[in-house]
Amino acid sequence: QVQLQESGPGLVKPSETLSLTCAVSGYSLTNGYYWGWIRQSPGKGLEWIGSIFHTGITYYKSSLKSRVTISVDTSKNQFSLKLSSVTAADTAVYYCARRRRIRGQNYFDYWGQGTLVTVSS
Amino acid sequence: SYVLTQPPSVSVAPGQTARISCGGNNIGNKSVHWYQQKPGQAPVLVVYDDSGRPSGIPERFSGSNSGSTATLTISRVEAGDEADYYCQVWDSTSDQFYVFGTGTKVTVL
């Protein structure tokens, strides 16, 4: 059974960098698939942030691209998210998930439980 | 950018059928996926590729997609089906690639 677990600080100050890690168990990142980060602001809908392949190939949401870095550590079977220059608008529950692909269309089949990150001084 | 529109809420009595729509321009040409999210929990994939059902998802959950509307149908609704439901498509021409619907709150009366 594939399991994902997010970890990282729950409180980040404005203008600083948000850093989260997603530890994957039950599946080796090197076996394939892309992996992604999705967030959900309080009371709002889901917003995809970016995705990464185990080789390090990444792609990001355009409006966040200048602030986002996603990286992978295959030795630890985990991948990470960094979001710089955060503001209150970045307060959200952050999820990591595994991407699947069918008929050229992508979706997420396994999700972590999510971690709340609050941006506040 | 591509937009997916869902009704904010749907109410249904136990044992009845709930239908949740997801509207989008020529959505019938895309593969639509549906997620269930209960309060305080992560989303769970309930339908993929219009009508596929992941392992462990009851047969009561089904999907269809045609024209400008995709639909998630929940048959014989149970109290445990009360949740938010989101549709999602992949749009390589969109600046966000993964487009999520606005979400529908299903209330079991």
Tab-separated table of C-alpha atoms in Angstrom:
chain	number	residue	atom	x	y	z
A	1	GLN	CA	0.000	0.000	0.000
A	2	VAL	CA	1.401	3.338	-1.060
A	3	GLN	CA	1.558	5.860	1.753
A	4	LEU	CA	2.636	9.489	1.714
A	5	GLN	CA	3.393	11.622	4.755
A	6	GLU	CA	4.018	15.360	4.730
A	7	SER	CA	6.199	17.011	7.339
A	8	GLY	CA	7.523	20.461	8.058
A	9	PRO	CA	6.959	23.614	10.105
A	10	GLY	CA	3.352	24.538	10.727
A	11	LEU	CA	4.138	28.224	11.076
A	12	VAL	CA	6.168	30.355	8.698
A	13	LYS	CA	6.793	34.090	8.896
A	14	PRO	CA	5.849	36.382	6.016
A	15	SER	CA	8.599	36.801	3.398
A	16	GLU	CA	10.317	33.610	4.535
A	17	THR	CA	10.514	30.256	2.787
A	18	LEU	CA	8.041	27.443	3.385
A	19	SER	CA	9.704	24.018	3.334
A	20	LEU	CA	7.896	20.692	3.356
A	21	THR	CA	8.914	17.103	2.774
A	22	CYS	CA	6.848	14.164	1.602
A	23	ALA	CA	8.066	10.739	2.679
A	24	VAL	CA	6.828	7.891	0.509
A	25	SER	CA	6.490	4.306	1.706
A	26	GLY	CA	5.243	1.200	-0.040
A	27	TYR	CA	6.556	2.351	-3.401
A	28	SER	CA	9.986	3.341	-4.670
A	29	LEU	CA	10.156	6.708	-6.380
A	30	THR	CA	12.617	5.244	-8.873
A	31	ASN	CA	9.957	2.841	-10.142
A	32	GLY	CA	8.339	5.705	-11.987
A	33	TYR	CA	5.373	8.063	-11.805
A	34	TYR	CA	5.397	11.746	-11.184
A	35	TRP	CA	4.730	13.111	-7.704
A	36	GLY	CA	3.051	16.372	-6.868
A	37	TRP	CA	2.151	19.028	-4.354
A	38	ILE	CA	-1.383	20.395	-4.039
A	39	ARG	CA	-2.667	22.919	-1.541
A	40	GLN	CA	-6.033	23.969	-0.177
A	41	SER	CA	-6.564	27.343	1.433
A	42	PRO	CA	-8.984	27.361	4.392
A	43	GLY	CA	-12.496	26.814	3.146
A	44	LYS	CA	-11.375	26.859	-0.477
A	45	GLY	CA	-10.772	24.459	-3.329
A	46	LEU	CA	-7.746	22.507	-4.473
A	47	GLU	CA	-4.781	24.131	-6.201
A	48	TRP	CA	-1.991	22.213	-7.872
A	49	ILE	CA	1.468	23.644	-7.187
A	50	GLY	CA	3.905	21.486	-9.100
A	51	SER	CA	5.152	17.977	-9.853
A	52	ILE	CA	8.426	16.072	-10.086
A	53	PHE	CA	9.754	12.847	-11.597
A	54	HIS	CA	12.403	10.784	-9.818
A	55	THR	CA	14.995	11.989	-12.327
A	56	GLY	CA	14.390	15.537	-11.165
A	57	ILE	CA	12.224	16.718	-14.041
A	58	THR	CA	9.771	19.294	-12.736
A	59	TYR	CA	6.881	21.413	-13.882
A	60	TYR	CA	5.072	24.103	-11.937
A	61	LYS	CA	1.933	26.173	-11.962
A	62	SER	CA	2.801	29.284	-13.948
A	63	SER	CA	1.694	31.820	-11.373
A	64	LEU	CA	3.827	30.165	-8.656
A	65	LYS	CA	6.815	29.209	-10.781
A	66	SER	CA	9.015	32.090	-9.679
A	67	ARG	CA	8.678	31.077	-6.004
A	68	VAL	CA	8.512	27.270	-6.134
A	69	THR	CA	11.205	24.630	-6.093
A	70	ILE	CA	10.432	20.938	-5.897
A	71	SER	CA	13.256	18.469	-5.437
A	72	VAL	CA	13.643	14.728	-4.932
A	73	ASP	CA	15.886	12.568	-2.751
A	74	THR	CA	15.648	9.006	-4.029
A	75	SER	CA	18.020	7.714	-1.315
A	76	LYS	CA	15.417	8.693	1.277
A	77	ASN	CA	12.454	8.011	-1.013
A	78	GLN	CA	11.084	11.471	-0.489
A	79	PHE	CA	10.495	14.722	-2.308
A	80	SER	CA	10.313	18.270	-1.068
A	81	LEU	CA	8.636	21.601	-1.651
A	82	LYS	CA	10.086	25.051	-1.127
A	83	LEU	CA	7.948	28.140	-1.550
A	84	SER	CA	9.722	31.439	-1.087
A	85	SER	CA	8.546	34.913	-0.125
A	86	VAL	CA	5.377	33.618	1.458
A	87	THR	CA	2.431	35.793	2.399
A	88	ALA	CA	-0.815	35.151	4.246
A	89	ALA	CA	-2.283	34.010	0.934
A	90	ASP	CA	-0.012	30.953	1.111
A	91	THR	CA	-1.690	29.754	4.296
A	92	ALA	CA	-3.143	26.388	3.384
A	93	VAL	CA	-3.175	22.677	3.935
A	94	TYR	CA	-0.447	21.245	1.741
A	95	TYR	CA	-0.844	17.757	0.296
A	96	CYS	CA	1.592	15.560	-1.536
A	97	ALA	CA	0.254	12.984	-3.968
A	98	ARG	CA	1.196	10.417	-6.604
A	99	ARG	CA	0.337	11.207	-10.185
A	100	ARG	CA	-1.162	8.621	-12.531
A	101	ARG	CA	-1.638	8.958	-16.244
A	102	ILE	CA	-4.266	7.414	-18.519
A	103	ARG	CA	-4.965	8.211	-22.166
A	104	GLY	CA	-2.605	11.154	-21.837
A	105	GLN	CA	-4.563	12.609	-18.948
A	106	ASN	CA	-3.183	13.022	-15.443
A	107	TYR	CA	-4.747	12.619	-12.012
A	108	PHE	CA	-3.710	11.779	-8.441
A	109	ASP	CA	-4.420	8.367	-6.954
A	110	TYR	CA	-2.679	8.439	-3.566
A	111	TRP	CA	-2.593	11.447	-1.275
A	112	GLY	CA	-0.879	12.276	1.983
A	113	GLN	CA	-2.978	13.319	4.965
A	114	GLY	CA	-1.968	16.942	4.489
A	115	THR	CA	-0.224	19.441	6.725
A	116	LEU	CA	-1.457	22.890	7.669
A	117	VAL	CA	0.989	25.710	7.131
A	118	THR	CA	0.096	29.090	8.536
A	119	VAL	CA	1.911	32.226	7.412
A	120	SER	CA	1.960	34.713	10.244
A	121	SER	CA	4.392	36.865	12.162
B	1	SER	CA	-7.660	29.183	-18.714
B	2	TYR	CA	-9.943	26.187	-18.507
B	3	VAL	CA	-12.745	26.417	-15.921
B	4	LEU	CA	-14.764	23.645	-14.292
B	5	THR	CA	-18.078	24.628	-12.724
B	6	GLN	CA	-19.880	22.596	-10.081
B	7	PRO	CA	-23.027	23.335	-8.092
B	8	PRO	CA	-22.109	24.496	-4.577
B	9	SER	CA	-24.371	21.993	-2.904
B	10	VAL	CA	-26.513	18.928	-3.450
B	11	SER	CA	-28.886	17.485	-0.882
B	12	VAL	CA	-30.141	13.931	-0.988
B	13	ALA	CA	-32.080	11.577	1.262
B	14	PRO	CA	-30.520	8.297	2.344
B	15	GLY	CA	-31.113	5.555	-0.174
B	16	GLN	CA	-31.697	7.987	-3.002
B	17	THR	CA	-29.393	8.962	-5.876
B	18	ALA	CA	-27.113	12.004	-5.887
B	19	ARG	CA	-25.901	13.459	-9.149
B	20	ILE	CA	-23.091	16.010	-9.165
B	21	SER	CA	-22.384	17.911	-12.357
B	22	CYS	CA	-19.107	19.312	-13.587
B	23	GLY	CA	-19.353	21.696	-16.503
B	24	GLY	CA	-16.554	22.685	-18.828
B	25	ASN	CA	-15.988	23.651	-22.444
B	26	ASN	CA	-16.081	20.407	-24.475
B	27	ILE	CA	-15.332	18.468	-21.311
B	28	GLY	CA	-16.550	15.364	-23.130
B	29	ASN	CA	-13.228	15.421	-24.988
B	30	LYS	CA	-11.287	15.202	-21.752
B	31	SER	CA	-10.779	12.573	-19.090
B	32	VAL	CA	-12.544	13.578	-15.873
B	33	HIS	CA	-11.582	12.444	-12.406
B	34	TRP	CA	-13.508	12.813	-9.158
B	35	TYR	CA	-12.334	13.158	-5.566
B	36	GLN	CA	-14.250	12.850	-2.313
B	37	GLN	CA	-13.062	14.932	0.631
B	38	LYS	CA	-14.519	14.525	4.080
B	39	PRO	CA	-13.953	17.244	6.722
B	40	GLY	CA	-10.393	17.332	7.942
B	41	GLN	CA	-9.292	14.577	5.584
B	42	ALA	CA	-7.328	14.334	2.374
B	43	PRO	CA	-9.099	13.917	-0.951
B	44	VAL	CA	-9.794	10.360	-2.041
B	45	LEU	CA	-10.039	9.373	-5.693
B	46	VAL	CA	-13.481	7.848	-6.310
B	47	VAL	CA	-13.669	7.904	-10.118
B	48	TYR	CA	-10.895	8.218	-12.702
B	49	ASP	CA	-11.018	8.556	-16.478
B	50	ASP	CA	-14.714	9.454	-16.568
B	51	SER	CA	-16.047	6.178	-15.207
B	52	GLY	CA	-13.225	4.067	-13.808
B	53	ARG	CA	-13.489	3.023	-10.187
B	54	PRO	CA	-10.350	2.577	-8.072
B	55	SER	CA	-9.975	-0.523	-5.969
B	56	GLY	CA	-11.960	-0.260	-2.759
B	57	ILE	CA	-14.482	2.272	-4.044
B	58	PRO	CA	-18.065	0.985	-3.857
B	59	GLU	CA	-19.952	0.303	-7.070
B	60	ARG	CA	-22.446	2.909	-5.906
B	61	PHE	CA	-20.043	5.519	-7.283
B	62	SER	CA	-20.150	5.922	-11.040
B	63	GLY	CA	-19.289	8.575	-13.572
B	64	SER	CA	-20.178	9.712	-17.061
B	65	ASN	CA	-18.953	12.402	-19.395
B	66	SER	CA	-20.384	13.848	-22.567
B	67	GLY	CA	-20.625	17.159	-24.334
B	68	SER	CA	-20.135	19.970	-21.870
B	69	THR	CA	-20.967	18.112	-18.670
B	70	ALA	CA	-19.458	15.311	-16.635
B	71	THR	CA	-21.497	13.715	-13.880
B	72	LEU	CA	-20.655	11.804	-10.726
B	73	THR	CA	-23.541	9.613	-9.606
B	74	ILE	CA	-23.819	8.191	-6.118
B	75	SER	CA	-26.492	5.514	-5.882
B	76	ARG	CA	-28.166	4.366	-2.666
B	77	VAL	CA	-26.645	7.262	-0.782
B	78	GLU	CA	-25.424	6.619	2.749
B	79	ALA	CA	-24.700	8.998	5.598
B	80	GLY	CA	-21.002	8.307	5.112
B	81	ASP	CA	-21.125	9.783	1.614
B	82	GLU	CA	-21.583	13.266	3.029
B	83	ALA	CA	-18.509	15.159	1.820
B	84	ASP	CA	-17.172	17.657	-0.661
B	85	TYR	CA	-16.669	16.333	-4.170
B	86	TYR	CA	-14.267	17.804	-6.721
B	87	CYS	CA	-13.929	17.077	-10.414
B	88	GLN	CA	-10.568	17.458	-12.112
B	89	VAL	CA	-9.151	17.441	-15.622
B	90	TRP	CA	-5.718	17.762	-17.142
B	91	ASP	CA	-5.357	20.656	-19.523
B	92	SER	CA	-1.921	21.013	-21.067
B	93	THR	CA	-2.880	24.384	-22.538
B	94	SER	CA	-3.782	25.817	-19.161
B	95	ASP	CA	-1.300	27.700	-17.031
B	96	GLN	CA	-2.123	25.381	-14.177
B	97	PHE	CA	-2.231	22.035	-15.995
B	98	TYR	CA	-4.364	20.390	-13.323
B	99	VAL	CA	-7.765	22.057	-13.234
B	100	PHE	CA	-10.002	21.341	-10.257
B	101	GLY	CA	-13.689	22.091	-10.103
B	102	THR	CA	-15.149	24.490	-7.586
B	103	GLY	CA	-16.408	21.637	-5.415
B	104	THR	CA	-19.854	20.399	-4.384
B	105	LYS	CA	-20.964	19.801	-0.829
B	106	VAL	CA	-23.169	16.721	-0.658
B	107	THR	CA	-25.506	16.748	2.316
B	108	VAL	CA	-27.344	13.610	3.326
B	109	LEU	CA	-30.690	14.628	4.797
